[in-house]
Every structure is written in C-alpha cells, then in structure tokens.
Amino acid sequence: MKKLILGLALTAGTFAFAQQTGNTSTNPVSFGVKGGMNVSSLSKDSGLDDQKSKIGFNAGVFANIPLAASFSVQPEVQYSQYGNKSDYTLAGTKYSASTKLDYITVPVMFQYNLIPNLYVEAGPEFGFMVSAKNKFKNESSGQSNTTDNYKDNLNTFNFGIGLGAGYYFTPNLGLTARYVAGLTDVAKDRPSGSDAVRNNLFQVGLAYKFK
C-alpha cells in the first residue's frame, strides 16, 4: 500500500509540475484513453525446460502535458497483464504452465516529437501487482488445475524502463508501441545463488486523445 501511495503521489506530482511548466507551451494539456495487446515473457528460469510468450491486454488513461514545442511528458495509469507460458518436467512427467500476473501500472513517459504526428518516448514504469495465478496441465493425462491468487508469495512491486514510439493518424487517434524491460525480481524470497526472474513486455495498441 505504501508503494501504491508513493507511485500515485509521484504521478500527481508529475502532473502538477508538468502542467505548471507546460503553461509556457502553445499546446494545451490533452487527456485520453488507450488500450491494446500485451506480449509478455519472463527472463530465463533454469528450472523450466522451455519458456514462451503470453498474450494479454492493457487498458488505461493518460494525460499528455507539453513542456516545449516538441517535448512532453505523459503520465499514465493502466491495467496491464504480464506473465508467460512454460514447459517443465517433474518426476519424469511433462507439464505445461501459464502464469498470469496482473498489475496496475503507472508509466511516466517523456516524449519527443520527431515530426508533429510521430514521437519517440522513454521513461520509468511503476507496477503494483493485483493478481497472480498459474494454470498447470499434465501433458500425459490432459488434466489441468488452476491455482488461487498467490501474489503474497511474490514481489508485488515491479519497476521497469519503457521505450516506445507512436504515430497519430488524426489529431485524436494514434497507434502506439512500447517495450518495457523489468528491473526487479518477480520472486519475493529468491534462493541464494539463483538468477533473478524479471518481467519483459511488448505493447501495441491504440490511443485516443480528447480534444
């Protein structure tokens, strides 16, 4: 809860600072909604035989606050699905698993317009886990089982760095793409000597600005 409050306070502070600074720009502050597809994965876990990407979705709201003629800051609040798919062998039996990690994320992207309708962006993303579930399937018997929410066993705070770009076809509607590299370990209590497992995410979707 403290981390959530800190993240929201940071976002509010960014809004306030950027809005005050943005008053020197001729472009007004704009608000919008966005959503699209996530392609997520986890960094290599030596305990798994094979790891694959997982498809999910993202949806949220944003404010685009100009700081100069070609430079702006865009705080966002999103609901975003992370996770992956994997195969492993236990006692000679092959299993497949689907890991679903849902977060409330707070990206703060600094955007630079290469041309009026095309921008590139970079910035931090703060994530707060709201749900974690695993679905297991015995490949021999075909039986499957889904675990209950086990997020208390994981690190519920995620920090990453995002890099992306976007193009607005009209003043309101744009196509967005972003890659987020996680820097924090998903596990809460990592065994000594084992490698950290981090979130990785590629997003593509649409954004709509209210004018």
PDB file of C-alpha atoms in Angstrom:
ATOM      1  CA  MET A   1       0.000   0.000   0.000  1.00  0.00           C
ATOM      2  CA  LYS A   2       2.859   2.400   0.787  1.00  0.00           C
ATOM      3  CA  LYS A   3       4.352   1.732  -2.651  1.00  0.00           C
ATOM      4  CA  LEU A   4       0.983   2.334  -4.325  1.00  0.00           C
ATOM      5  CA  ILE A   5       0.576   5.641  -2.474  1.00  0.00           C
ATOM      6  CA  LEU A   6       4.151   6.592  -3.428  1.00  0.00           C
ATOM      7  CA  GLY A   7       3.509   5.810  -7.077  1.00  0.00           C
ATOM      8  CA  LEU A   8       0.269   7.769  -7.168  1.00  0.00           C
ATOM      9  CA  ALA A   9       1.925  10.674  -5.353  1.00  0.00           C
ATOM     10  CA  LEU A  10       4.734  10.654  -7.924  1.00  0.00           C
ATOM     11  CA  THR A  11       2.188  10.687 -10.735  1.00  0.00           C
ATOM     12  CA  ALA A  12       0.261  13.532  -9.130  1.00  0.00           C
ATOM     13  CA  GLY A  13       3.491  15.466  -8.640  1.00  0.00           C
ATOM     14  CA  THR A  14       4.446  14.908 -12.269  1.00  0.00           C
ATOM     15  CA  PHE A  15       1.017  16.154 -13.366  1.00  0.00           C
ATOM     16  CA  ALA A  16       1.319  19.274 -11.219  1.00  0.00           C
ATOM     17  CA  PHE A  17       4.899  20.109 -12.183  1.00  0.00           C
ATOM     18  CA  ALA A  18       4.459  19.407 -15.870  1.00  0.00           C
ATOM     19  CA  GLN A  19       1.169  21.277 -16.039  1.00  0.00           C
ATOM     20  CA  GLN A  20       2.781  24.353 -14.472  1.00  0.00           C
ATOM     21  CA  THR A  21       5.770  24.105 -16.804  1.00  0.00           C
ATOM     22  CA  GLY A  22       3.548  23.316 -19.770  1.00  0.00           C
ATOM     23  CA  ASN A  23       1.815  26.664 -19.450  1.00  0.00           C
ATOM     24  CA  THR A  24       4.744  28.165 -21.372  1.00  0.00           C
ATOM     25  CA  SER A  25       3.888  25.978 -24.385  1.00  0.00           C
ATOM     26  CA  THR A  26       1.360  26.956 -27.027  1.00  0.00           C
ATOM     27  CA  ASN A  27      -0.038  23.385 -26.997  1.00  0.00           C
ATOM     28  CA  PRO A  28      -2.697  22.612 -24.372  1.00  0.00           C
ATOM     29  CA  VAL A  29      -2.691  19.647 -21.999  1.00  0.00           C
ATOM     30  CA  SER A  30      -4.668  16.762 -23.508  1.00  0.00           C
ATOM     31  CA  PHE A  31      -6.254  13.715 -21.883  1.00  0.00           C
ATOM     32  CA  GLY A  32      -7.071  10.369 -23.412  1.00  0.00           C
ATOM     33  CA  VAL A  33      -7.650   6.643 -23.190  1.00  0.00           C
ATOM     34  CA  LYS A  34      -5.580   3.811 -24.606  1.00  0.00           C
ATOM     35  CA  GLY A  35      -5.627   0.044 -24.873  1.00  0.00           C
ATOM     36  CA  GLY A  36      -4.220  -2.863 -26.796  1.00  0.00           C
ATOM     37  CA  MET A  37      -2.364  -6.158 -26.771  1.00  0.00           C
ATOM     38  CA  ASN A  38       0.465  -7.280 -24.486  1.00  0.00           C
ATOM     39  CA  VAL A  39       3.074  -9.872 -25.464  1.00  0.00           C
ATOM     40  CA  SER A  40       4.792 -10.727 -22.180  1.00  0.00           C
ATOM     41  CA  SER A  41       7.532 -13.059 -21.011  1.00  0.00           C
ATOM     42  CA  LEU A  42       9.750 -13.736 -18.012  1.00  0.00           C
ATOM     43  CA  SER A  43      13.521 -13.840 -18.135  1.00  0.00           C
ATOM     44  CA  LYS A  44      15.060 -17.309 -18.246  1.00  0.00           C
ATOM     45  CA  ASP A  45      14.336 -19.579 -15.281  1.00  0.00           C
ATOM     46  CA  SER A  46      16.745 -22.532 -15.127  1.00  0.00           C
ATOM     47  CA  GLY A  47      14.029 -24.723 -13.566  1.00  0.00           C
ATOM     48  CA  LEU A  48      11.949 -24.635 -16.757  1.00  0.00           C
ATOM     49  CA  ASP A  49      12.554 -26.621 -19.939  1.00  0.00           C
ATOM     50  CA  ASP A  50      11.038 -24.098 -22.328  1.00  0.00           C
ATOM     51  CA  GLN A  51       9.577 -20.621 -21.939  1.00  0.00           C
ATOM     52  CA  LYS A  52       7.201 -18.863 -24.315  1.00  0.00           C
ATOM     53  CA  SER A  53       5.469 -15.518 -24.597  1.00  0.00           C
ATOM     54  CA  LYS A  54       1.929 -14.976 -23.353  1.00  0.00           C
ATOM     55  CA  ILE A  55      -0.754 -12.799 -24.931  1.00  0.00           C
ATOM     56  CA  GLY A  56      -2.704 -10.390 -22.703  1.00  0.00           C
ATOM     57  CA  PHE A  57      -4.159  -6.908 -22.813  1.00  0.00           C
ATOM     58  CA  ASN A  58      -3.679  -3.403 -21.429  1.00  0.00           C
ATOM     59  CA  ALA A  59      -6.128  -0.543 -20.931  1.00  0.00           C
ATOM     60  CA  GLY A  60      -5.880   2.804 -19.201  1.00  0.00           C
ATOM     61  CA  VAL A  61      -5.921   6.592 -19.228  1.00  0.00           C
ATOM     62  CA  PHE A  62      -3.248   9.228 -19.803  1.00  0.00           C
ATOM     63  CA  ALA A  63      -2.506  12.942 -19.825  1.00  0.00           C
ATOM     64  CA  ASN A  64      -0.129  14.451 -22.373  1.00  0.00           C
ATOM     65  CA  ILE A  65       1.474  17.610 -20.999  1.00  0.00           C
ATOM     66  CA  PRO A  66       3.651  19.724 -23.339  1.00  0.00           C
ATOM     67  CA  LEU A  67       6.874  21.074 -21.849  1.00  0.00           C
ATOM     68  CA  ALA A  68       8.183  22.649 -25.068  1.00  0.00           C
ATOM     69  CA  ALA A  69       7.303  22.773 -28.755  1.00  0.00           C
ATOM     70  CA  SER A  70       8.411  19.168 -29.430  1.00  0.00           C
ATOM     71  CA  PHE A  71       8.768  17.750 -25.916  1.00  0.00           C
ATOM     72  CA  SER A  72       6.107  16.477 -23.499  1.00  0.00           C
ATOM     73  CA  VAL A  73       5.588  14.200 -20.509  1.00  0.00           C
ATOM     74  CA  GLN A  74       2.834  11.593 -20.467  1.00  0.00           C
ATOM     75  CA  PRO A  75       1.824  10.040 -17.116  1.00  0.00           C
ATOM     76  CA  GLU A  76      -0.491   7.043 -17.429  1.00  0.00           C
ATOM     77  CA  VAL A  77      -2.451   4.621 -15.273  1.00  0.00           C
ATOM     78  CA  GLN A  78      -3.041   1.200 -16.850  1.00  0.00           C
ATOM     79  CA  TYR A  79      -4.385  -2.236 -16.060  1.00  0.00           C
ATOM     80  CA  SER A  80      -1.779  -4.494 -17.674  1.00  0.00           C
ATOM     81  CA  GLN A  81      -1.423  -8.284 -17.947  1.00  0.00           C
ATOM     82  CA  TYR A  82       2.055  -9.767 -17.636  1.00  0.00           C
ATOM     83  CA  GLY A  83       3.229 -13.394 -17.368  1.00  0.00           C
ATOM     84  CA  ASN A  84       4.411 -16.200 -19.641  1.00  0.00           C
ATOM     85  CA  LYS A  85       3.902 -19.797 -20.737  1.00  0.00           C
ATOM     86  CA  SER A  86       6.369 -22.562 -19.943  1.00  0.00           C
ATOM     87  CA  ASP A  87       7.051 -26.299 -20.027  1.00  0.00           C
ATOM     88  CA  TYR A  88       8.825 -28.314 -17.362  1.00  0.00           C
ATOM     89  CA  THR A  89       9.423 -31.911 -16.293  1.00  0.00           C
ATOM     90  CA  LEU A  90       8.721 -33.181 -12.779  1.00  0.00           C
ATOM     91  CA  ALA A  91       9.415 -36.803 -11.752  1.00  0.00           C
ATOM     92  CA  GLY A  92       9.541 -37.803 -15.404  1.00  0.00           C
ATOM     93  CA  THR A  93       6.154 -36.239 -16.227  1.00  0.00           C
ATOM     94  CA  LYS A  94       5.868 -33.288 -18.596  1.00  0.00           C
ATOM     95  CA  TYR A  95       3.742 -30.309 -17.582  1.00  0.00           C
ATOM     96  CA  SER A  96       2.822 -27.017 -19.215  1.00  0.00           C
ATOM     97  CA  ALA A  97       2.032 -23.882 -17.256  1.00  0.00           C
ATOM     98  CA  SER A  98       0.539 -20.467 -17.933  1.00  0.00           C
ATOM     99  CA  THR A  99       1.497 -17.715 -15.483  1.00  0.00           C
ATOM    100  CA  LYS A 100      -0.828 -14.699 -15.330  1.00  0.00           C
ATOM    101  CA  LEU A 101       0.441 -11.637 -13.437  1.00  0.00           C
ATOM    102  CA  ASP A 102      -1.902  -8.646 -13.451  1.00  0.00           C
ATOM    103  CA  TYR A 103      -0.651  -5.171 -12.488  1.00  0.00           C
ATOM    104  CA  ILE A 104      -1.843  -1.625 -12.077  1.00  0.00           C
ATOM    105  CA  THR A 105       0.987   0.209 -13.814  1.00  0.00           C
ATOM    106  CA  VAL A 106       1.990   3.869 -13.677  1.00  0.00           C
ATOM    107  CA  PRO A 107       4.238   4.704 -16.641  1.00  0.00           C
ATOM    108  CA  VAL A 108       5.727   8.216 -16.847  1.00  0.00           C
ATOM    109  CA  MET A 109       6.910   8.623 -20.436  1.00  0.00           C
ATOM    110  CA  PHE A 110       8.986  11.530 -21.744  1.00  0.00           C
ATOM    111  CA  GLN A 111       8.108  12.037 -25.396  1.00  0.00           C
ATOM    112  CA  TYR A 112       9.911  13.828 -28.221  1.00  0.00           C
ATOM    113  CA  ASN A 113       8.145  14.610 -31.495  1.00  0.00           C
ATOM    114  CA  LEU A 114      10.356  13.830 -34.494  1.00  0.00           C
ATOM    115  CA  ILE A 115       7.598  15.291 -36.666  1.00  0.00           C
ATOM    116  CA  PRO A 116       4.250  16.678 -35.452  1.00  0.00           C
ATOM    117  CA  ASN A 117       2.477  13.291 -35.661  1.00  0.00           C
ATOM    118  CA  LEU A 118       5.376  10.937 -34.812  1.00  0.00           C
ATOM    119  CA  TYR A 119       7.048  10.665 -31.407  1.00  0.00           C
ATOM    120  CA  VAL A 120       9.557   8.515 -29.557  1.00  0.00           C
ATOM    121  CA  GLU A 121       9.433   8.005 -25.800  1.00  0.00           C
ATOM    122  CA  ALA A 122      11.313   6.687 -22.777  1.00  0.00           C
ATOM    123  CA  GLY A 123      10.708   6.624 -19.047  1.00  0.00           C
ATOM    124  CA  PRO A 124      10.086   4.579 -15.912  1.00  0.00           C
ATOM    125  CA  GLU A 125       7.125   2.330 -15.208  1.00  0.00           C
ATOM    126  CA  PHE A 126       5.943   1.514 -11.665  1.00  0.00           C
ATOM    127  CA  GLY A 127       3.818  -1.620 -11.322  1.00  0.00           C
ATOM    128  CA  PHE A 128       1.651  -2.822  -8.422  1.00  0.00           C
ATOM    129  CA  MET A 129       0.531  -6.457  -8.613  1.00  0.00           C
ATOM    130  CA  VAL A 130      -3.174  -7.094  -8.090  1.00  0.00           C
ATOM    131  CA  SER A 131      -3.399 -10.772  -9.046  1.00  0.00           C
ATOM    132  CA  ALA A 132      -1.156 -13.780  -9.711  1.00  0.00           C
ATOM    133  CA  LYS A 133      -2.455 -17.130 -10.964  1.00  0.00           C
ATOM    134  CA  ASN A 134      -0.954 -20.261 -12.506  1.00  0.00           C
ATOM    135  CA  LYS A 135      -2.668 -22.826 -14.697  1.00  0.00           C
ATOM    136  CA  PHE A 136      -0.962 -26.235 -14.879  1.00  0.00           C
ATOM    137  CA  LYS A 137      -1.620 -29.045 -17.341  1.00  0.00           C
ATOM    138  CA  ASN A 138      -0.372 -32.622 -17.210  1.00  0.00           C
ATOM    139  CA  GLU A 139       0.569 -33.303 -20.833  1.00  0.00           C
ATOM    140  CA  SER A 140       0.227 -37.084 -20.358  1.00  0.00           C
ATOM    141  CA  SER A 141      -3.228 -37.198 -18.769  1.00  0.00           C
ATOM    142  CA  GLY A 142      -4.587 -33.921 -20.101  1.00  0.00           C
ATOM    143  CA  GLN A 143      -5.732 -32.890 -16.608  1.00  0.00           C
ATOM    144  CA  SER A 144      -5.393 -29.220 -15.684  1.00  0.00           C
ATOM    145  CA  ASN A 145      -5.507 -27.237 -12.464  1.00  0.00           C
ATOM    146  CA  THR A 146      -5.571 -23.510 -11.683  1.00  0.00           C
ATOM    147  CA  THR A 147      -4.032 -22.121  -8.504  1.00  0.00           C
ATOM    148  CA  ASP A 148      -5.706 -19.487  -6.382  1.00  0.00           C
ATOM    149  CA  ASN A 149      -4.269 -15.989  -6.198  1.00  0.00           C
ATOM    150  CA  TYR A 150      -0.729 -16.390  -4.789  1.00  0.00           C
ATOM    151  CA  LYS A 151       0.572 -12.830  -5.111  1.00  0.00           C
ATOM    152  CA  ASP A 152       1.544 -12.743  -1.422  1.00  0.00           C
ATOM    153  CA  ASN A 153       4.370 -15.141  -2.338  1.00  0.00           C
ATOM    154  CA  LEU A 154       5.728 -12.727  -4.960  1.00  0.00           C
ATOM    155  CA  ASN A 155       7.268  -9.282  -5.074  1.00  0.00           C
ATOM    156  CA  THR A 156       4.164  -7.171  -5.618  1.00  0.00           C
ATOM    157  CA  PHE A 157       6.134  -4.091  -6.767  1.00  0.00           C
ATOM    158  CA  ASN A 158       7.614  -4.034 -10.262  1.00  0.00           C
ATOM    159  CA  PHE A 159       9.912  -1.381 -11.692  1.00  0.00           C
ATOM    160  CA  GLY A 160      10.803  -1.199 -15.363  1.00  0.00           C
ATOM    161  CA  ILE A 161      12.100   1.066 -18.106  1.00  0.00           C
ATOM    162  CA  GLY A 162       9.956   1.683 -21.153  1.00  0.00           C
ATOM    163  CA  LEU A 163      10.993   2.601 -24.697  1.00  0.00           C
ATOM    164  CA  GLY A 164       8.470   3.247 -27.416  1.00  0.00           C
ATOM    165  CA  ALA A 165       7.032   5.232 -30.283  1.00  0.00           C
ATOM    166  CA  GLY A 166       3.690   6.372 -31.590  1.00  0.00           C
ATOM    167  CA  TYR A 167       2.047   7.867 -34.638  1.00  0.00           C
ATOM    168  CA  TYR A 168      -1.204   9.869 -34.716  1.00  0.00           C
ATOM    169  CA  PHE A 169      -3.186   9.352 -37.919  1.00  0.00           C
ATOM    170  CA  THR A 170      -5.531  12.160 -36.887  1.00  0.00           C
ATOM    171  CA  PRO A 171      -5.306  14.756 -34.092  1.00  0.00           C
ATOM    172  CA  ASN A 172      -7.265  12.286 -31.918  1.00  0.00           C
ATOM    173  CA  LEU A 173      -6.379   8.712 -32.953  1.00  0.00           C
ATOM    174  CA  GLY A 174      -2.932   7.152 -32.832  1.00  0.00           C
ATOM    175  CA  LEU A 175      -1.055   3.848 -32.972  1.00  0.00           C
ATOM    176  CA  THR A 176       1.336   3.143 -30.079  1.00  0.00           C
ATOM    177  CA  ALA A 177       4.093   0.609 -29.413  1.00  0.00           C
ATOM    178  CA  ARG A 178       6.238   0.169 -26.307  1.00  0.00           C
ATOM    179  CA  TYR A 179       8.757  -2.271 -24.838  1.00  0.00           C
ATOM    180  CA  VAL A 180       9.125  -2.447 -21.043  1.00  0.00           C
ATOM    181  CA  ALA A 181      12.166  -4.161 -19.525  1.00  0.00           C
ATOM    182  CA  GLY A 182      11.625  -5.162 -15.896  1.00  0.00           C
ATOM    183  CA  LEU A 183      14.448  -4.448 -13.429  1.00  0.00           C
ATOM    184  CA  THR A 184      13.023  -6.037 -10.271  1.00  0.00           C
ATOM    185  CA  ASP A 185      12.873  -9.733  -9.380  1.00  0.00           C
ATOM    186  CA  VAL A 186       9.380 -11.267  -9.546  1.00  0.00           C
ATOM    187  CA  ALA A 187      10.188 -13.575  -6.620  1.00  0.00           C
ATOM    188  CA  LYS A 188       9.955 -12.224  -3.076  1.00  0.00           C
ATOM    189  CA  ASP A 189      12.470 -14.592  -1.479  1.00  0.00           C
ATOM    190  CA  ARG A 190      14.992 -15.626  -4.118  1.00  0.00           C
ATOM    191  CA  PRO A 191      17.158 -18.646  -3.103  1.00  0.00           C
ATOM    192  CA  SER A 192      20.814 -17.725  -2.721  1.00  0.00           C
ATOM    193  CA  GLY A 193      22.794 -18.270  -5.910  1.00  0.00           C
ATOM    194  CA  SER A 194      19.799 -18.433  -8.244  1.00  0.00           C
ATOM    195  CA  ASP A 195      19.191 -15.950 -11.040  1.00  0.00           C
ATOM    196  CA  ALA A 196      16.548 -13.254 -10.746  1.00  0.00           C
ATOM    197  CA  VAL A 197      13.448 -13.611 -12.929  1.00  0.00           C
ATOM    198  CA  ARG A 198      12.185 -10.325 -14.404  1.00  0.00           C
ATOM    199  CA  ASN A 199       9.187  -9.192 -16.419  1.00  0.00           C
ATOM    200  CA  ASN A 200       9.509  -8.301 -20.092  1.00  0.00           C
ATOM    201  CA  LEU A 201       6.665  -6.792 -22.084  1.00  0.00           C
ATOM    202  CA  PHE A 202       5.857  -5.558 -25.581  1.00  0.00           C
ATOM    203  CA  GLN A 203       2.687  -3.499 -26.048  1.00  0.00           C
ATOM    204  CA  VAL A 204       0.904  -2.396 -29.188  1.00  0.00           C
ATOM    205  CA  GLY A 205      -2.417  -0.595 -29.292  1.00  0.00           C
ATOM    206  CA  LEU A 206      -4.464   2.499 -29.974  1.00  0.00           C
ATOM    207  CA  ALA A 207      -4.652   5.831 -28.152  1.00  0.00           C
ATOM    208  CA  TYR A 208      -7.450   8.352 -28.347  1.00  0.00           C
ATOM    209  CA  LYS A 209      -6.987  11.971 -27.259  1.00  0.00           C
ATOM    210  CA  PHE A 210      -9.994  14.064 -26.238  1.00  0.00           C
ATOM    211  CA  LYS A 211      -9.728  17.474 -27.888  1.00  0.00           C
TER     212      LYS A 211
END
